[in-house]
Tab-separated table of C-alpha atoms and ligand atoms in Angstrom:
chain	number	residue	atom	x	y	z
A	215	UNK	CA	214.776	21.563	204.982
A	216	UNK	CA	214.095	17.413	203.474
A	217	UNK	CA	213.928	17.837	199.879
A	218	UNK	CA	212.542	13.979	199.237
A	219	UNK	CA	213.845	12.864	195.075
A	220	UNK	CA	211.393	12.713	192.498
A	221	UNK	CA	211.584	9.089	192.448
A	222	UNK	CA	211.123	8.888	196.073
A	223	UNK	CA	207.915	11.436	196.589
A	224	UNK	CA	205.378	8.936	195.096
A	225	UNK	CA	206.794	5.454	197.211
A	226	UNK	CA	205.562	7.859	199.778
A	227	UNK	CA	202.507	9.118	198.351
A	228	UNK	CA	202.140	5.643	197.562
A	229	UNK	CA	202.891	5.317	201.467
A	230	UNK	CA	201.137	6.990	203.090
A	231	UNK	CA	197.383	6.560	201.544
A	232	UNK	CA	198.736	2.608	202.547
A	233	UNK	CA	198.670	3.897	205.557
A	234	UNK	CA	195.627	6.325	205.799
A	235	UNK	CA	193.850	3.438	204.683
A	236	UNK	CA	194.922	0.799	207.164
A	237	UNK	CA	194.521	3.043	209.734
A	238	UNK	CA	191.109	3.397	208.518
A	239	UNK	CA	190.319	-0.301	207.838
A	240	UNK	CA	191.617	-0.201	211.762
A	241	UNK	CA	188.802	1.874	212.687
A	242	UNK	CA	185.936	0.373	211.283
A	243	UNK	CA	186.716	-2.615	213.284
A	244	UNK	CA	187.274	-1.166	216.228
A	245	UNK	CA	184.467	-2.435	218.482
A	246	UNK	CA	181.575	-0.825	219.272
A	247	UNK	CA	181.141	-0.034	222.959
A	248	UNK	CA	177.472	0.000	224.161
A	249	UNK	CA	177.166	0.621	228.045
A	250	UNK	CA	174.251	0.281	229.603
A	251	UNK	CA	174.387	1.693	234.283
A	252	UNK	CA	170.925	0.626	236.235
A	253	UNK	CA	169.932	2.916	238.865
A	254	UNK	CA	170.134	2.047	243.099
A	255	UNK	CA	169.999	-2.481	241.322
A	256	UNK	CA	171.331	-3.844	243.818
A	257	UNK	CA	172.582	-8.668	243.839
A	258	UNK	CA	168.780	-9.548	243.169
A	259	UNK	CA	169.161	-10.741	239.826
A	260	UNK	CA	168.581	-14.448	238.431
A	261	UNK	CA	172.915	-14.441	237.831
A	262	UNK	CA	173.936	-13.220	240.489
A	263	UNK	CA	171.640	-14.581	243.228
A	264	UNK	CA	170.623	-12.350	245.610
A	265	UNK	CA	167.083	-12.762	245.588
A	266	UNK	CA	165.564	-15.743	245.431
A	267	UNK	CA	162.980	-15.038	242.952
A	268	UNK	CA	164.006	-11.906	240.966
A	269	UNK	CA	163.382	-12.543	237.133
A	270	UNK	CA	165.444	-10.742	234.555
A	271	UNK	CA	165.739	-13.204	232.473
A	272	UNK	CA	167.273	-10.692	229.979
A	273	UNK	CA	170.469	-9.692	231.925
A	274	UNK	CA	170.668	-13.426	233.016
A	275	UNK	CA	170.979	-13.708	229.037
A	276	UNK	CA	173.777	-11.236	228.642
A	277	UNK	CA	175.100	-12.995	231.618
A	278	UNK	CA	175.499	-16.220	229.877
A	279	UNK	CA	177.449	-14.658	226.377
A	280	UNK	CA	179.823	-12.941	228.631
A	281	UNK	CA	181.471	-12.929	231.718
A	282	UNK	CA	179.844	-12.214	234.642
A	283	UNK	CA	181.708	-10.136	237.361
A	284	UNK	CA	180.514	-11.684	241.134
A	285	UNK	CA	182.238	-10.089	243.010
A	286	UNK	CA	182.220	-6.785	241.613
A	287	UNK	CA	181.802	-3.057	243.623
A	288	UNK	CA	181.271	0.338	243.430
A	289	UNK	CA	183.859	3.073	244.618
A	290	UNK	CA	181.354	5.290	246.251
A	291	UNK	CA	177.499	3.371	247.361
A	292	UNK	CA	175.755	6.694	246.239
A	293	UNK	CA	174.914	8.312	242.868
A	294	UNK	CA	176.743	10.762	242.122
A	295	UNK	CA	180.011	9.997	243.804
A	296	UNK	CA	180.201	6.610	242.078
A	297	UNK	CA	179.334	7.637	238.626
A	298	UNK	CA	182.238	10.668	238.575
A	299	UNK	CA	184.322	7.201	239.426
A	300	UNK	CA	182.770	4.734	236.839
A	301	UNK	CA	183.535	8.366	234.120
A	302	UNK	CA	186.538	9.766	235.529
A	303	UNK	CA	188.232	5.814	236.155
A	304	UNK	CA	188.729	7.905	239.749
A	305	UNK	CA	188.996	6.842	243.617
A	306	UNK	CA	186.819	9.088	245.790
A	307	UNK	CA	190.238	9.187	247.670
A	308	UNK	CA	191.651	11.183	244.601
A	309	UNK	CA	188.379	12.904	243.744
A	310	UNK	CA	187.296	13.920	247.095
A	311	UNK	CA	183.776	12.846	246.135
A	312	UNK	CA	182.842	10.864	248.922
A	313	UNK	CA	179.316	11.171	249.003
A	314	UNK	CA	175.873	12.274	247.311
A	315	UNK	CA	177.251	15.977	246.601
A	316	UNK	CA	179.093	17.324	243.956
A	317	UNK	CA	178.835	17.001	239.848
A	318	UNK	CA	181.689	16.246	237.724
A	319	UNK	CA	182.731	19.083	236.213
A	320	UNK	CA	182.414	20.741	239.813
A	321	UNK	CA	185.871	18.853	241.631
A	322	UNK	CA	188.777	20.715	241.200
A	323	UNK	CA	190.655	16.879	241.132
A	324	UNK	CA	188.824	16.184	238.024
A	325	UNK	CA	189.937	19.552	235.994
A	326	UNK	CA	191.785	16.865	233.574
A	327	UNK	CA	190.577	13.668	233.626
A	328	UNK	CA	188.413	13.269	230.991
A	329	UNK	CA	185.268	11.488	231.022
A	330	UNK	CA	185.576	8.037	229.485
A	331	UNK	CA	183.184	8.883	226.409
A	332	UNK	CA	185.317	12.476	226.405
A	333	UNK	CA	188.943	10.233	226.038
A	334	UNK	CA	187.140	7.670	223.168
A	335	UNK	CA	185.035	10.467	221.399
A	336	UNK	CA	189.111	11.658	220.874
A	337	UNK	CA	190.375	8.920	219.959
A	338	UNK	CA	187.535	8.542	217.506
A	339	UNK	CA	184.584	7.150	219.007
A	340	UNK	CA	180.900	8.935	218.282
A	341	UNK	CA	179.637	9.782	221.728
A	342	UNK	CA	176.091	9.010	222.290
A	343	UNK	CA	174.595	9.155	225.713
A	344	UNK	CA	170.962	8.670	227.530
A	345	UNK	CA	168.788	8.495	230.125
A	346	UNK	CA	170.593	9.276	233.444
A	347	UNK	CA	174.514	8.308	233.000
A	348	UNK	CA	175.970	11.329	235.539
A	349	UNK	CA	174.456	12.366	238.148
A	350	UNK	CA	173.918	15.603	237.113
A	351	UNK	CA	174.182	15.307	233.407
A	352	UNK	CA	176.993	16.340	231.001
A	353	UNK	CA	176.647	19.914	231.310
A	354	UNK	CA	179.309	22.883	231.620
A	355	UNK	CA	182.599	21.472	230.110
A	356	UNK	CA	180.809	18.471	229.866
A	357	UNK	CA	178.316	18.926	227.120
A	358	UNK	CA	180.865	18.884	224.116
A	359	UNK	CA	181.629	14.871	225.507
A	360	UNK	CA	178.248	14.029	223.347
A	361	UNK	CA	177.978	13.531	220.218
A	362	UNK	CA	174.389	13.154	220.122
A	363	UNK	CA	171.816	13.403	223.176
A	364	UNK	CA	169.114	10.388	223.502
A	365	UNK	CA	167.484	12.629	226.128
A	366	UNK	CA	168.099	12.958	229.362
A	367	UNK	CA	166.067	10.589	232.117
A	368	UNK	CA	162.427	11.709	232.742
A	369	UNK	CA	159.717	10.620	235.631
A	370	UNK	CA	156.363	9.990	235.851
A	371	UNK	CA	154.748	10.438	238.694
A	372	UNK	CA	150.847	9.789	239.683
A	373	UNK	CA	149.292	13.161	240.994
A	374	UNK	CA	149.001	11.808	244.777
A	375	UNK	CA	151.356	9.674	246.662
A	376	UNK	CA	150.015	6.344	246.343
A	377	UNK	CA	151.392	4.018	249.301
A	378	UNK	CA	153.346	6.577	251.071
A	379	UNK	CA	153.365	6.731	254.825
A	380	UNK	CA	152.225	10.107	255.983
A	381	UNK	CA	155.805	12.377	257.432
A	382	UNK	CA	157.994	9.636	254.773
A	383	UNK	CA	159.839	11.401	252.107
A	384	UNK	CA	158.250	11.942	248.809
A	385	UNK	CA	161.006	10.474	246.761
A	386	UNK	CA	160.212	7.079	248.454
A	387	UNK	CA	156.693	6.432	247.407
A	388	UNK	CA	155.469	3.374	244.994
A	389	UNK	CA	152.804	1.316	243.383
A	390	UNK	CA	151.518	0.131	240.454
A	391	UNK	CA	151.800	2.962	237.986
A	392	UNK	CA	151.379	3.899	235.517
A	393	UNK	CA	148.734	2.112	232.869
A	394	UNK	CA	151.088	1.133	230.257
A	395	UNK	CA	155.528	0.683	229.771
A	396	UNK	CA	155.485	3.672	227.394
A	397	UNK	CA	154.594	6.140	229.499
A	398	UNK	CA	157.900	5.834	231.422
A	399	UNK	CA	161.564	7.125	230.713
A	400	UNK	CA	163.316	4.089	230.874
A	401	UNK	CA	161.039	2.078	228.413
A	402	UNK	CA	161.127	5.223	225.958
A	403	UNK	CA	164.614	5.254	226.475
A	404	UNK	CA	165.253	1.764	225.486
A	405	UNK	CA	162.807	2.283	222.293
A	406	UNK	CA	164.890	5.602	221.038
A	407	UNK	CA	168.288	3.096	221.818
A	408	UNK	CA	166.304	0.096	219.947
A	409	UNK	CA	165.627	3.015	216.265
A	410	UNK	CA	169.099	4.160	217.297
A	411	UNK	CA	171.238	1.199	217.445
A	412	UNK	CA	169.947	0.399	213.585
A	413	UNK	CA	171.542	3.335	212.116
A	414	UNK	CA	175.182	3.354	210.390
A	415	UNK	CA	177.940	5.236	211.627
A	416	UNK	CA	180.780	6.737	210.204
A	417	UNK	CA	182.569	5.545	213.178
A	418	UNK	CA	182.776	3.522	215.776
A	419	UNK	CA	180.276	4.245	218.327
A	420	UNK	CA	179.993	4.832	222.593
A	421	UNK	CA	176.252	4.567	223.604
A	422	UNK	CA	176.266	4.920	227.533
A	423	UNK	CA	171.988	4.295	228.261
A	424	UNK	CA	171.153	4.886	232.421
A	425	UNK	CA	167.739	2.971	232.761
A	426	UNK	CA	166.545	4.384	236.353
A	427	UNK	CA	164.427	2.152	238.320
A	428	UNK	CA	164.973	0.430	240.502
A	429	UNK	CA	165.800	3.832	242.246
A	430	UNK	CA	162.983	4.914	243.711
A	431	UNK	CA	159.853	6.366	243.842
A	432	UNK	CA	159.629	3.045	243.004
A	433	UNK	CA	156.606	3.091	239.911
A	434	UNK	CA	156.551	0.442	237.245
A	435	UNK	CA	153.058	-0.800	235.472
A	436	UNK	CA	150.796	-3.449	237.574
A	437	UNK	CA	151.612	-6.243	235.198
A	438	UNK	CA	155.213	-5.960	236.831
A	439	UNK	CA	154.223	-6.410	240.481
A	440	UNK	CA	152.155	-9.124	239.334
A	441	UNK	CA	154.781	-11.224	238.360
A	442	UNK	CA	155.589	-11.283	242.322
A	443	UNK	CA	153.280	-12.891	244.581
A	444	UNK	CA	152.958	-10.302	247.793
A	445	UNK	CA	152.490	-12.968	250.557
A	446	UNK	CA	154.752	-15.447	248.896
A	447	UNK	CA	158.255	-13.164	248.359
A	448	UNK	CA	160.768	-13.679	250.469
A	449	UNK	CA	162.313	-11.949	252.275
A	450	UNK	CA	166.116	-11.121	253.483
A	451	UNK	CA	167.193	-12.557	256.558
A	452	UNK	CA	167.736	-10.242	259.033
A	453	UNK	CA	168.001	-10.979	262.791
A	454	UNK	CA	168.393	-7.443	265.017
A	455	UNK	CA	170.618	-9.844	266.679
A	456	UNK	CA	173.173	-8.933	263.589
A	457	UNK	CA	173.295	-5.424	265.092
A	458	UNK	CA	175.054	-6.582	268.320
A	459	UNK	CA	178.597	-6.556	267.258
A	460	UNK	CA	178.892	-3.431	265.026
A	461	UNK	CA	180.945	-0.578	265.974
A	462	UNK	CA	178.295	2.115	266.899
A	463	UNK	CA	179.955	4.764	264.143
A	464	UNK	CA	178.583	3.823	261.031
A	465	UNK	CA	174.776	2.852	262.370
A	466	UNK	CA	174.860	6.904	263.418
A	467	UNK	CA	176.551	8.323	260.133
A	468	UNK	CA	174.165	6.135	257.702
A	469	UNK	CA	170.877	7.722	259.172
A	470	UNK	CA	170.308	9.715	256.544
A	471	UNK	CA	166.889	11.575	256.493
A	472	UNK	CA	165.481	10.020	252.865
A	473	UNK	CA	165.482	6.770	253.702
A	474	UNK	CA	163.342	5.601	255.965
A	475	UNK	CA	164.095	3.667	258.823
A	476	UNK	CA	163.271	0.171	259.433
A	477	UNK	CA	161.673	0.270	262.498
A	478	UNK	CA	159.240	2.739	260.944
A	479	UNK	CA	158.887	0.359	257.750
A	480	UNK	CA	157.783	-3.051	260.366
A	481	UNK	CA	155.549	0.101	262.274
A	482	UNK	CA	153.659	0.243	259.429
A	483	UNK	CA	153.843	-2.825	258.108
A	484	UNK	CA	155.322	-2.279	254.525
A	485	UNK	CA	158.298	-3.693	254.003
A	486	UNK	CA	156.195	-6.653	251.893
A	487	UNK	CA	154.574	-4.054	249.717
A	488	UNK	CA	158.147	-2.253	249.487
A	489	UNK	CA	160.098	-5.442	248.788
A	490	UNK	CA	157.338	-6.416	245.717
A	491	UNK	CA	158.024	-2.555	244.106
A	492	UNK	CA	161.307	-3.562	244.327
A	493	UNK	CA	161.794	-6.644	242.719
A	494	UNK	CA	158.800	-5.010	240.702
A	495	UNK	CA	161.065	-2.042	239.254
A	496	UNK	CA	163.942	-4.536	238.361
A	497	UNK	CA	161.920	-7.098	236.100
A	498	UNK	CA	160.626	-4.162	234.208
A	499	UNK	CA	163.780	-1.921	234.334
A	500	UNK	CA	165.568	-6.117	232.881
A	501	UNK	CA	162.754	-5.600	230.292
A	502	UNK	CA	164.515	-2.676	229.248
A	503	UNK	CA	167.234	-4.062	229.093
A	504	UNK	CA	166.112	-6.554	226.808
A	505	UNK	CA	164.433	-4.637	223.897
A	506	UNK	CA	168.152	-2.507	223.624
A	507	UNK	CA	169.801	-6.243	223.789
A	508	UNK	CA	167.360	-7.442	221.257
A	509	UNK	CA	167.755	-4.259	218.909
A	510	UNK	CA	171.643	-4.760	218.869
A	511	UNK	CA	171.556	-8.114	217.955
A	512	UNK	CA	169.080	-7.899	214.939
A	513	UNK	CA	171.508	-4.828	213.860
A	514	UNK	CA	174.383	-4.632	211.737
A	515	UNK	CA	176.823	-3.725	214.927
A	516	UNK	CA	175.876	-7.006	216.253
A	517	UNK	CA	179.082	-8.893	216.118
A	518	UNK	CA	181.579	-5.526	216.239
A	519	UNK	CA	180.228	-4.017	219.593
A	520	UNK	CA	181.065	-4.901	223.364
A	521	UNK	CA	178.028	-4.472	226.766
A	522	UNK	CA	178.537	-3.364	229.120
A	523	UNK	CA	176.318	-3.442	232.187
A	524	UNK	CA	176.324	-2.039	235.479
A	525	UNK	CA	174.522	-0.688	238.492
A	526	UNK	CA	175.914	2.545	240.229
A	527	UNK	CA	175.898	0.852	243.971
A	528	UNK	CA	173.584	-2.240	246.120
A	529	UNK	CA	170.471	-1.469	247.769
A	530	UNK	CA	169.220	-2.801	251.455
A	531	UNK	CA	166.252	-3.561	252.280
A	532	UNK	CA	166.324	-4.312	255.250
A	533	UNK	CA	169.431	-5.937	255.905
A	534	UNK	CA	171.308	-4.756	259.264
A	535	UNK	CA	167.749	-2.598	260.082
A	536	UNK	CA	168.401	-0.251	256.741
A	537	UNK	CA	167.027	0.632	253.650
A	538	UNK	CA	169.063	1.919	250.719
A	539	UNK	CA	173.010	2.643	250.486
A	540	UNK	CA	175.405	4.270	251.362
A	541	UNK	CA	176.617	1.316	254.041
A	542	UNK	CA	179.951	-0.443	253.469
A	543	UNK	CA	178.024	-3.552	253.811
A	544	UNK	CA	177.838	-6.192	250.756
A	545	UNK	CA	174.191	-5.289	250.100
A	546	UNK	CA	175.388	-1.800	249.077
A	547	UNK	CA	178.788	-2.380	247.808
A	548	UNK	CA	178.128	-5.081	245.292
A	549	UNK	CA	176.713	-4.245	242.127
A	550	UNK	CA	176.205	-6.454	238.921
A	551	UNK	CA	179.048	-6.333	236.454
A	552	UNK	CA	178.871	-7.997	233.068
A	553	UNK	CA	180.583	-7.162	230.267
A	554	UNK	CA	180.612	-9.134	226.370
A	555	UNK	CA	181.692	-8.938	223.143
A	556	UNK	CA	183.431	-10.113	220.502
A	557	UNK	CA	186.774	-12.057	221.703
A	558	UNK	CA	185.198	-12.484	224.465
A	559	UNK	CA	184.700	-16.114	225.262
A	560	UNK	CA	181.243	-17.017	227.548
A	561	UNK	CA	182.540	-19.727	230.848
A	562	UNK	CA	182.945	-19.409	234.059
A	563	UNK	CA	182.071	-16.528	236.733
A	564	UNK	CA	183.667	-14.299	238.134
A	565	UNK	CA	184.695	-14.676	241.745
A	566	UNK	CA	188.175	-12.141	241.937
A	567	UNK	CA	186.944	-9.223	243.211
A	568	UNK	CA	186.368	-6.253	240.971
A	569	UNK	CA	185.294	-2.842	241.484
A	570	UNK	CA	183.510	-0.300	238.452
A	571	UNK	CA	186.923	2.153	237.948
A	572	UNK	CA	187.983	-1.004	236.553
A	573	UNK	CA	185.340	-0.653	233.818
A	574	UNK	CA	187.246	2.074	232.062
A	575	UNK	CA	191.030	1.203	231.484
A	576	UNK	CA	189.172	-2.499	230.575
A	577	UNK	CA	187.796	-0.285	227.581
A	578	UNK	CA	190.512	1.166	226.716
A	579	UNK	CA	192.238	-1.530	226.234
A	580	UNK	CA	189.860	-4.009	224.668
A	581	UNK	CA	189.663	-1.101	222.073
A	582	UNK	CA	193.351	-0.469	221.809
A	583	UNK	CA	192.682	2.878	222.893
A	584	UNK	CA	195.445	4.934	224.135
A	585	UNK	CA	196.315	4.748	227.416
A	586	UNK	CA	195.077	7.541	230.544
A	587	UNK	CA	197.373	8.809	232.854
A	588	UNK	CA	194.427	9.408	235.292
A	589	UNK	CA	193.375	5.878	235.310
A	590	UNK	CA	193.211	4.101	238.848
A	591	UNK	CA	191.416	0.662	238.379
A	592	UNK	CA	193.373	-1.739	236.489
A	593	UNK	CA	192.260	-3.674	233.589
A	594	UNK	CA	189.879	-6.675	233.947
A	595	UNK	CA	191.340	-7.907	230.339
A	596	UNK	CA	192.828	-10.786	232.212
A	597	UNK	CA	189.818	-12.377	233.831
A	598	UNK	CA	187.946	-11.625	230.593
A	599	UNK	CA	190.610	-14.351	228.837
A	600	UNK	CA	190.534	-16.435	231.953
A	601	UNK	CA	187.578	-16.202	234.840
A	602	UNK	CA	190.018	-17.906	237.567
A	603	UNK	CA	193.281	-15.528	236.929
A	604	UNK	CA	194.005	-14.569	239.940
A	605	UNK	CA	193.706	-10.767	240.971
A	606	UNK	CA	195.702	-8.698	243.665
A	607	UNK	CA	194.119	-5.618	244.162
A	608	UNK	CA	190.887	-5.921	246.099
A	609	UNK	CA	188.232	-3.765	245.473
A	610	UNK	CA	187.867	-0.836	247.614
A	611	UNK	CA	184.893	1.253	248.540
A	612	UNK	CA	184.806	4.605	250.547
A	613	UNK	CA	181.297	6.243	252.179
A	614	UNK	CA	181.499	9.825	253.745
A	615	UNK	CA	185.129	10.762	254.608
A	616	UNK	CA	187.587	8.110	255.821
A	617	UNK	CA	185.553	5.123	256.271
A	618	UNK	CA	186.671	2.479	253.810
A	619	UNK	CA	186.211	-1.191	253.057
A	620	UNK	CA	188.630	-3.725	251.942
A	621	UNK	CA	187.054	-6.641	249.448
A	622	UNK	CA	189.049	-9.610	248.675
A	623	UNK	CA	187.433	-12.642	246.852
A	624	UNK	CA	186.801	-14.573	250.420
A	625	UNK	CA	187.126	-11.431	253.361
A	626	UNK	CA	185.939	-7.585	254.140
A	627	UNK	CA	187.911	-5.763	256.042
A	628	UNK	CA	185.467	-2.287	256.981
A	629	UNK	CA	187.626	0.597	258.597
A	630	UNK	CA	185.998	3.427	259.921
A	631	UNK	CA	186.894	7.314	261.151
A	632	UNK	CA	187.872	6.549	264.736
A	633	UNK	CA	189.319	3.215	263.805
A	634	UNK	CA	186.438	0.881	264.462
A	635	UNK	CA	187.007	-2.409	262.005
A	636	UNK	CA	184.607	-5.389	260.777
A	637	UNK	CA	185.537	-8.201	259.959
A	638	UNK	CA	183.797	-10.754	257.913
A	639	UNK	CA	184.546	-14.434	256.174
A	640	UNK	CA	182.904	-14.397	253.072
A	641	UNK	CA	183.555	-17.857	252.177
A	642	UNK	CA	181.341	-19.234	254.953
A	643	UNK	CA	179.389	-15.778	255.996
A	644	UNK	CA	177.669	-14.199	253.066
A	645	UNK	CA	175.090	-12.065	254.710
A	646	UNK	CA	177.927	-10.424	257.377
A	647	UNK	CA	177.016	-11.529	260.567
A	648	UNK	CA	179.812	-12.419	261.747
A	649	UNK	CA	182.083	-9.515	262.935
A	650	UNK	CA	184.891	-11.261	263.476
A	651	UNK	CA	187.619	-8.148	264.614
A	652	UNK	CA	187.470	-8.455	267.586
A	653	UNK	CA	188.392	-12.119	267.713
A	654	UNK	CA	192.645	-12.497	268.124
A	655	UNK	CA	192.631	-15.063	265.539
A	656	UNK	CA	192.438	-13.176	262.892
A	657	UNK	CA	194.607	-9.937	263.936
A	658	UNK	CA	196.856	-10.995	261.093
A	659	UNK	CA	193.840	-11.156	258.330
A	660	UNK	CA	193.724	-7.860	259.949
A	661	UNK	CA	196.870	-6.182	259.002
A	662	UNK	CA	197.141	-8.183	255.726
A	663	UNK	CA	193.998	-6.419	254.722
A	664	UNK	CA	194.104	-2.992	256.368
A	665	UNK	CA	197.700	-2.839	254.128
A	666	UNK	CA	195.065	-1.783	250.877
A	667	UNK	CA	193.453	1.176	253.393
A	668	UNK	CA	193.930	4.462	251.720
A	669	UNK	CA	196.243	6.522	253.732
A	670	UNK	CA	196.314	9.661	252.375
A	671	UNK	CA	193.035	10.343	250.771
A	672	UNK	CA	192.042	14.036	249.083
A	673	UNK	CA	190.427	16.599	251.704
A	674	UNK	CA	186.403	16.107	250.883
A	675	UNK	CA	185.160	18.115	248.265
A	676	UNK	CA	181.401	19.227	249.089
A	677	UNK	CA	178.734	22.455	247.675
A	678	UNK	CA	177.870	23.128	250.602
A	679	UNK	CA	174.343	23.440	249.843
A	680	UNK	CA	173.938	20.005	248.606
A	681	UNK	CA	175.380	18.047	252.044
A	682	UNK	CA	173.307	15.181	253.402
A	683	UNK	CA	171.517	16.730	256.274
A	684	UNK	CA	171.625	14.030	259.443
A	685	UNK	CA	167.841	13.692	260.859
A	686	UNK	CA	166.329	15.557	262.874
A	687	UNK	CA	164.879	13.389	265.476
B	219	CA	CA1	172.307	5.432	242.492
B	220	CA	CA1	176.469	-9.001	263.262
């Protein structure tokens, strides 16, 4: 055993205490993280412009303070799988959850993959989680990933259905209810978070908040409905002829039993009313986001907190004759993604492709946390420094086993399990009306994009009890 001389010993003690001080100093300078997820929010926000009337002043303010990733996409366009990908930093083709189904801790491929909360906790952060973050919550072996729970989501529901036509899934009701914001779980979560943000923390914090609106049922108080005159709401441009150039496959497999069919929506004349409820829910959740952001701004942590805001996937309101999610088109895959914080200069919107699985490595780099060998996304720090910095990696979205979308700055290629393809040129066709896949002039473009298609995706892992049920008729 090495023996220190009496002379060197005090120097080592001094050095050790200096190092300890240095480490603590670094710790106290490491930025906090405030992660805000919103459920089922598509690009209908002011800063993305997906709907000309959407009122989201609080998110728009945040967008001005940091970087907007205007070409950001989910890994899988459905709740549980998308959130598993965000929290693990792992693609569907590795974890094997391609639709609504297994919980994080049930997926064998993630046995040794720490959630982002766990990873930061293991590196000195205090983790707080409230609302809907992982679809199934932090349960079983994930329970210890959370130092402090800010409560699970609690929904308020009227005694009777308000607007739902007979025979539709009860999950899909909507209406001006309850009377006050304070009766809704999202508002309560925002208020709780606002209080927590005034506290002092010994370690840097990682707070994750998951807001539930605009997920169905679309119940929010009357004042939010009053923001949108039902007769003057712009409805999505949705020509029936849009379907004529589509391969049949995805039109069939996305016919999920819970979401209403567009022909039923039209038959019952509910399109305006449902669109109004979705917009009202967006403005309500924006208000909740504002409560949290205002609280952070007036807190001792305002200068040293990274804010990441995202939605787990997009949402159709009739586009391509479809409602809800699960497709590989822009309405389903595109999500809001905002990042702001110390050192991030406001500036132009980034139109390079980004994926929600890039969030994990981005936060690791921003906080100088140790790497994680499981991560499959790529840090967005270069685009936080310069929004024009090109990205080679497209955003890859998978939906149901064997179907993938490749989204670059200018293109979207969709490839279905049976080999059928769609190609859209986003420079001139942001609505994805014109499928160019059958045009020989685009053969090379398709070949180039197809190089990104996952070749050996993990077999699908699904609990039988949680499989999506196909419609019977
Ligand atoms: Ca969702
Ligand atoms: Ca079309």
